[in-house]
Amino acid sequence: GHAFSGMTDGAGAGGARVRVAVVDTGVRADHPDLRPAGGRNCVFGEPEEDWWRDEDGHGTHCAGVVAALVNGSGLKGYAPAVELRAYRVFATGAEGAMTFDIATAIQRAVDDGCDVVSMSLGSASAQSAIRNKVEYAYDRGVLCVAATGNEGGRVSYPAAFPGVFGVGAFGRFGTYPPDSLHREVESALVGAEDAEAAEGVEGAGDGGVFVANFSNFGAQEVDFCAPGVAV
């Protein structure tokens, strides 16, 4: 991802004066590459102060993609200067999140003054409670971003809701070993990084990009694609 976007580990510390909410499994407050400013455990019936208790690791990983610090111990996040806040919606020992808890997290993130709400989660069915909250965010100028999903089918919700920016996944040929399991997610949907490279896209080869075959797709619901293979 850093190579594709022209970033280097020591380049810039973007994101100053921006507050980002990660709605996920929580964000570890003791991770050496992260400095979350706080948050809330939005799981009904659990202590609100347990926003940092990430048993799965997924939320901490997502937070690192956004805001891992430039401290020499790991990879730099894309916007390490943001104010990072965690809104936990996955209960202890649970594989999924409840609609009520996700809706609560979006509401709380907006009310806490967050500028961006990141949700790397999704469902095949639309939930009116979550739609109401993303519209609440949109009306107040808050950007909601969500993963399109990893089933290779239709874009999941909340990414499919109007006003939510849905993000799919692409990979880059030649960035993992030939015998890697990542080869299994390559697809025939290839692209080019610029107009000049487009002329040679037929052969793809090292450096070319492809849509990951697990990434959900839709004509209207996919707003961006980002590095999502061999991350």
C-alpha positions as a Python dict, from the first residue, in 0.01 Angstrom:
ca = {
    (1, 'G'): (0, 0, 0),
    (2, 'H'): (279, 242, 82),
    (3, 'A'): (457, 168, -245),
    (4, 'F'): (139, 208, -451),
    (5, 'S'): (54, 544, -296),
    (6, 'G'): (405, 678, -321),
    (7, 'M'): (454, 690, 54),
    (8, 'T'): (770, 612, 246),
    (9, 'D'): (795, 514, 610),
    (10, 'G'): (943, 849, 699),
    (11, 'A'): (716, 1066, 483),
    (12, 'G'): (489, 1324, 642),
    (13, 'A'): (250, 1289, 930),
    (14, 'G'): (-83, 1377, 773),
    (15, 'G'): (-416, 1394, 948),
    (16, 'A'): (-361, 1677, 1195),
    (17, 'R'): (-684, 1826, 1337),
    (18, 'V'): (-887, 1531, 1206),
    (19, 'R'): (-1071, 1299, 1446),
    (20, 'V'): (-1124, 942, 1323),
    (21, 'A'): (-1355, 682, 1478),
    (22, 'V'): (-1276, 313, 1429),
    (23, 'V'): (-1597, 115, 1479),
    (24, 'D'): (-1472, -239, 1524),
    (25, 'T'): (-1347, -491, 1783),
    (26, 'G'): (-1171, -226, 1991),
    (27, 'V'): (-822, -75, 1972),
    (28, 'R'): (-542, -180, 2204),
    (29, 'A'): (-428, 121, 2404),
    (30, 'D'): (-97, -50, 2491),
    (31, 'H'): (16, -112, 2133),
    (32, 'P'): (354, 58, 2078),
    (33, 'D'): (254, 190, 1733),
    (34, 'L'): (-77, 347, 1838),
    (35, 'R'): (-187, 628, 2065),
    (36, 'P'): (-569, 621, 2077),
    (37, 'A'): (-725, 927, 2237),
    (38, 'G'): (-1009, 731, 2391),
    (39, 'G'): (-1341, 586, 2288),
    (40, 'R'): (-1634, 387, 2413),
    (41, 'N'): (-1737, 25, 2435),
    (42, 'C'): (-2078, 37, 2267),
    (43, 'V'): (-2165, -328, 2337),
    (44, 'F'): (-2489, -330, 2535),
    (45, 'G'): (-2435, -464, 2885),
    (46, 'E'): (-2055, -430, 2887),
    (47, 'P'): (-1851, -158, 3063),
    (48, 'E'): (-1823, 156, 2848),
    (49, 'E'): (-1459, 205, 2943),
    (50, 'D'): (-1356, -129, 2785),
    (51, 'W'): (-1315, 20, 2436),
    (52, 'W'): (-947, -87, 2438),
    (53, 'R'): (-1017, -459, 2500),
    (54, 'D'): (-951, -599, 2151),
    (55, 'E'): (-958, -977, 2183),
    (56, 'D'): (-964, -1034, 1807),
    (57, 'G'): (-700, -787, 1689),
    (58, 'H'): (-899, -673, 1385),
    (59, 'G'): (-983, -329, 1518),
    (60, 'T'): (-624, -266, 1622),
    (61, 'H'): (-505, -369, 1275),
    (62, 'C'): (-752, -131, 1108),
    (63, 'A'): (-646, 147, 1344),
    (64, 'G'): (-284, 84, 1246),
    (65, 'V'): (-360, 120, 875),
    (66, 'V'): (-506, 462, 956),
    (67, 'A'): (-278, 598, 1221),
    (68, 'A'): (25, 385, 1310),
    (69, 'L'): (286, 622, 1449),
    (70, 'V'): (615, 722, 1287),
    (71, 'N'): (826, 580, 1569),
    (72, 'G'): (1065, 342, 1396),
    (73, 'S'): (907, 25, 1535),
    (74, 'G'): (657, -59, 1262),
    (75, 'L'): (495, 53, 938),
    (76, 'K'): (365, 409, 920),
    (77, 'G'): (-9, 462, 903),
    (78, 'Y'): (-157, 674, 625),
    (79, 'A'): (-252, 957, 860),
    (80, 'P'): (-55, 914, 1183),
    (81, 'A'): (-138, 1262, 1312),
    (82, 'V'): (-513, 1203, 1341),
    (83, 'E'): (-689, 1188, 1674),
    (84, 'L'): (-783, 822, 1686),
    (85, 'R'): (-1089, 705, 1880),
    (86, 'A'): (-1218, 350, 1925),
    (87, 'Y'): (-1583, 247, 1935),
    (88, 'R'): (-1610, -121, 2017),
    (89, 'V'): (-1914, -307, 1883),
    (90, 'F'): (-1807, -674, 1908),
    (91, 'A'): (-1895, -834, 2239),
    (92, 'T'): (-1650, -1049, 2430),
    (93, 'G'): (-1630, -1388, 2255),
    (94, 'A'): (-1871, -1286, 1977),
    (95, 'E'): (-1805, -1333, 1605),
    (96, 'G'): (-2055, -1068, 1495),
    (97, 'A'): (-2180, -729, 1604),
    (98, 'M'): (-2536, -633, 1694),
    (99, 'T'): (-2722, -372, 1489),
    (100, 'F'): (-2809, -176, 1803),
    (101, 'D'): (-2444, -156, 1907),
    (102, 'I'): (-2326, -40, 1563),
    (103, 'A'): (-2598, 225, 1551),
    (104, 'T'): (-2500, 339, 1900),
    (105, 'A'): (-2134, 363, 1797),
    (106, 'I'): (-2207, 580, 1491),
    (107, 'Q'): (-2428, 811, 1696),
    (108, 'R'): (-2168, 843, 1970),
    (109, 'A'): (-1882, 902, 1724),
    (110, 'V'): (-2073, 1185, 1557),
    (111, 'D'): (-2171, 1338, 1890),
    (112, 'D'): (-1806, 1315, 2003),
    (113, 'G'): (-1703, 1533, 1711),
    (114, 'C'): (-1544, 1271, 1486),
    (115, 'D'): (-1485, 1378, 1126),
    (116, 'V'): (-1455, 1027, 981),
    (117, 'V'): (-1623, 702, 1089),
    (118, 'S'): (-1445, 389, 964),
    (119, 'M'): (-1637, 59, 961),
    (120, 'S'): (-1462, -254, 839),
    (121, 'L'): (-1772, -465, 889),
    (122, 'G'): (-2085, -550, 694),
    (123, 'S'): (-2405, -746, 651),
    (124, 'A'): (-2594, -878, 349),
    (125, 'S'): (-2916, -720, 476),
    (126, 'A'): (-2998, -352, 521),
    (127, 'Q'): (-3072, -237, 875),
    (128, 'S'): (-3289, 72, 908),
    (129, 'A'): (-3136, 165, 1245),
    (130, 'I'): (-2787, 182, 1094),
    (131, 'R'): (-2914, 365, 786),
    (132, 'N'): (-3071, 628, 1011),
    (133, 'K'): (-2741, 680, 1190),
    (134, 'V'): (-2528, 710, 875),
    (135, 'E'): (-2779, 965, 747),
    (136, 'Y'): (-2747, 1142, 1083),
    (137, 'A'): (-2371, 1150, 1025),
    (138, 'Y'): (-2402, 1266, 664),
    (139, 'D'): (-2633, 1552, 759),
    (140, 'R'): (-2368, 1674, 1003),
    (141, 'G'): (-2080, 1659, 760),
    (142, 'V'): (-1926, 1339, 896),
    (143, 'L'): (-1775, 1100, 640),
    (144, 'C'): (-1871, 734, 689),
    (145, 'V'): (-1642, 481, 520),
    (146, 'A'): (-1716, 108, 511),
    (147, 'A'): (-1574, -209, 358),
    (148, 'T'): (-1768, -342, 60),
    (149, 'G'): (-1727, -697, 193),
    (150, 'N'): (-1522, -1009, 127),
    (151, 'E'): (-1774, -1254, -21),
    (152, 'G'): (-1719, -1184, -392),
    (153, 'G'): (-2083, -1082, -430),
    (154, 'R'): (-2301, -775, -384),
    (155, 'V'): (-2176, -487, -172),
    (156, 'S'): (-2272, -532, 190),
    (157, 'Y'): (-2431, -281, 426),
    (158, 'P'): (-2354, -19, 551),
    (159, 'A'): (-2122, 32, 250),
    (160, 'A'): (-2421, -2, 15),
    (161, 'F'): (-2618, 277, 183),
    (162, 'P'): (-2626, 614, 4),
    (163, 'G'): (-2389, 858, 166),
    (164, 'V'): (-2147, 588, 281),
    (165, 'F'): (-1817, 553, 91),
    (166, 'G'): (-1772, 185, 4),
    (167, 'V'): (-1412, 61, -29),
    (168, 'G'): (-1315, -253, -220),
    (169, 'A'): (-981, -433, -230),
    (170, 'F'): (-714, -464, -497),
    (171, 'G'): (-382, -644, -512),
    (172, 'R'): (-61, -587, -700),
    (173, 'F'): (111, -854, -904),
    (174, 'G'): (465, -936, -801),
    (175, 'T'): (435, -823, -438),
    (176, 'Y'): (419, -1174, -288),
    (177, 'P'): (595, -1505, -359),
    (178, 'P'): (480, -1709, -663),
    (179, 'D'): (374, -1996, -434),
    (180, 'S'): (186, -1766, -194),
    (181, 'L'): (-178, -1824, -103),
    (182, 'H'): (-236, -1469, -223),
    (183, 'R'): (-219, -1605, -577),
    (184, 'E'): (-562, -1759, -516),
    (185, 'V'): (-728, -1418, -490),
    (186, 'E'): (-598, -1287, -824),
    (187, 'S'): (-865, -1208, -1081),
    (188, 'A'): (-887, -1120, -1449),
    (189, 'L'): (-1006, -770, -1361),
    (190, 'V'): (-682, -580, -1402),
    (191, 'G'): (-607, -211, -1414),
    (192, 'A'): (-324, 31, -1464),
    (193, 'E'): (-173, 294, -1240),
    (194, 'D'): (-160, 552, -1518),
    (195, 'A'): (-259, 601, -1882),
    (196, 'E'): (83, 503, -2013),
    (197, 'A'): (81, 174, -1824),
    (198, 'A'): (-269, 96, -1953),
    (199, 'E'): (-125, 5, -2291),
    (200, 'G'): (46, -297, -2142),
    (201, 'V'): (-231, -407, -1910),
    (202, 'E'): (-315, -718, -2114),
    (203, 'G'): (-11, -900, -1980),
    (204, 'A'): (-42, -752, -1631),
    (205, 'G'): (290, -880, -1492),
    (206, 'D'): (482, -733, -1202),
    (207, 'G'): (351, -397, -1090),
    (208, 'G'): (4, -431, -1244),
    (209, 'V'): (-300, -421, -1019),
    (210, 'F'): (-605, -647, -1002),
    (211, 'V'): (-937, -648, -821),
    (212, 'A'): (-926, -915, -551),
    (213, 'N'): (-1171, -1192, -638),
    (214, 'F'): (-1316, -1186, -285),
    (215, 'S'): (-1397, -814, -298),
    (216, 'N'): (-1768, -738, -327),
    (217, 'F'): (-1871, -533, -628),
    (218, 'G'): (-2147, -303, -749),
    (219, 'A'): (-2199, -42, -1021),
    (220, 'Q'): (-2299, 236, -781),
    (221, 'E'): (-2185, 130, -434),
    (222, 'V'): (-1806, 100, -477),
    (223, 'D'): (-1649, 444, -440),
    (224, 'F'): (-1283, 347, -398),
    (225, 'C'): (-1051, 50, -410),
    (226, 'A'): (-752, 28, -179),
    (227, 'P'): (-466, -218, -121),
    (228, 'G'): (-622, -527, 35),
    (229, 'V'): (-408, -824, -69),
    (230, 'A'): (-91, -927, 117),
    (231, 'V'): (-134, -641, 362),
}
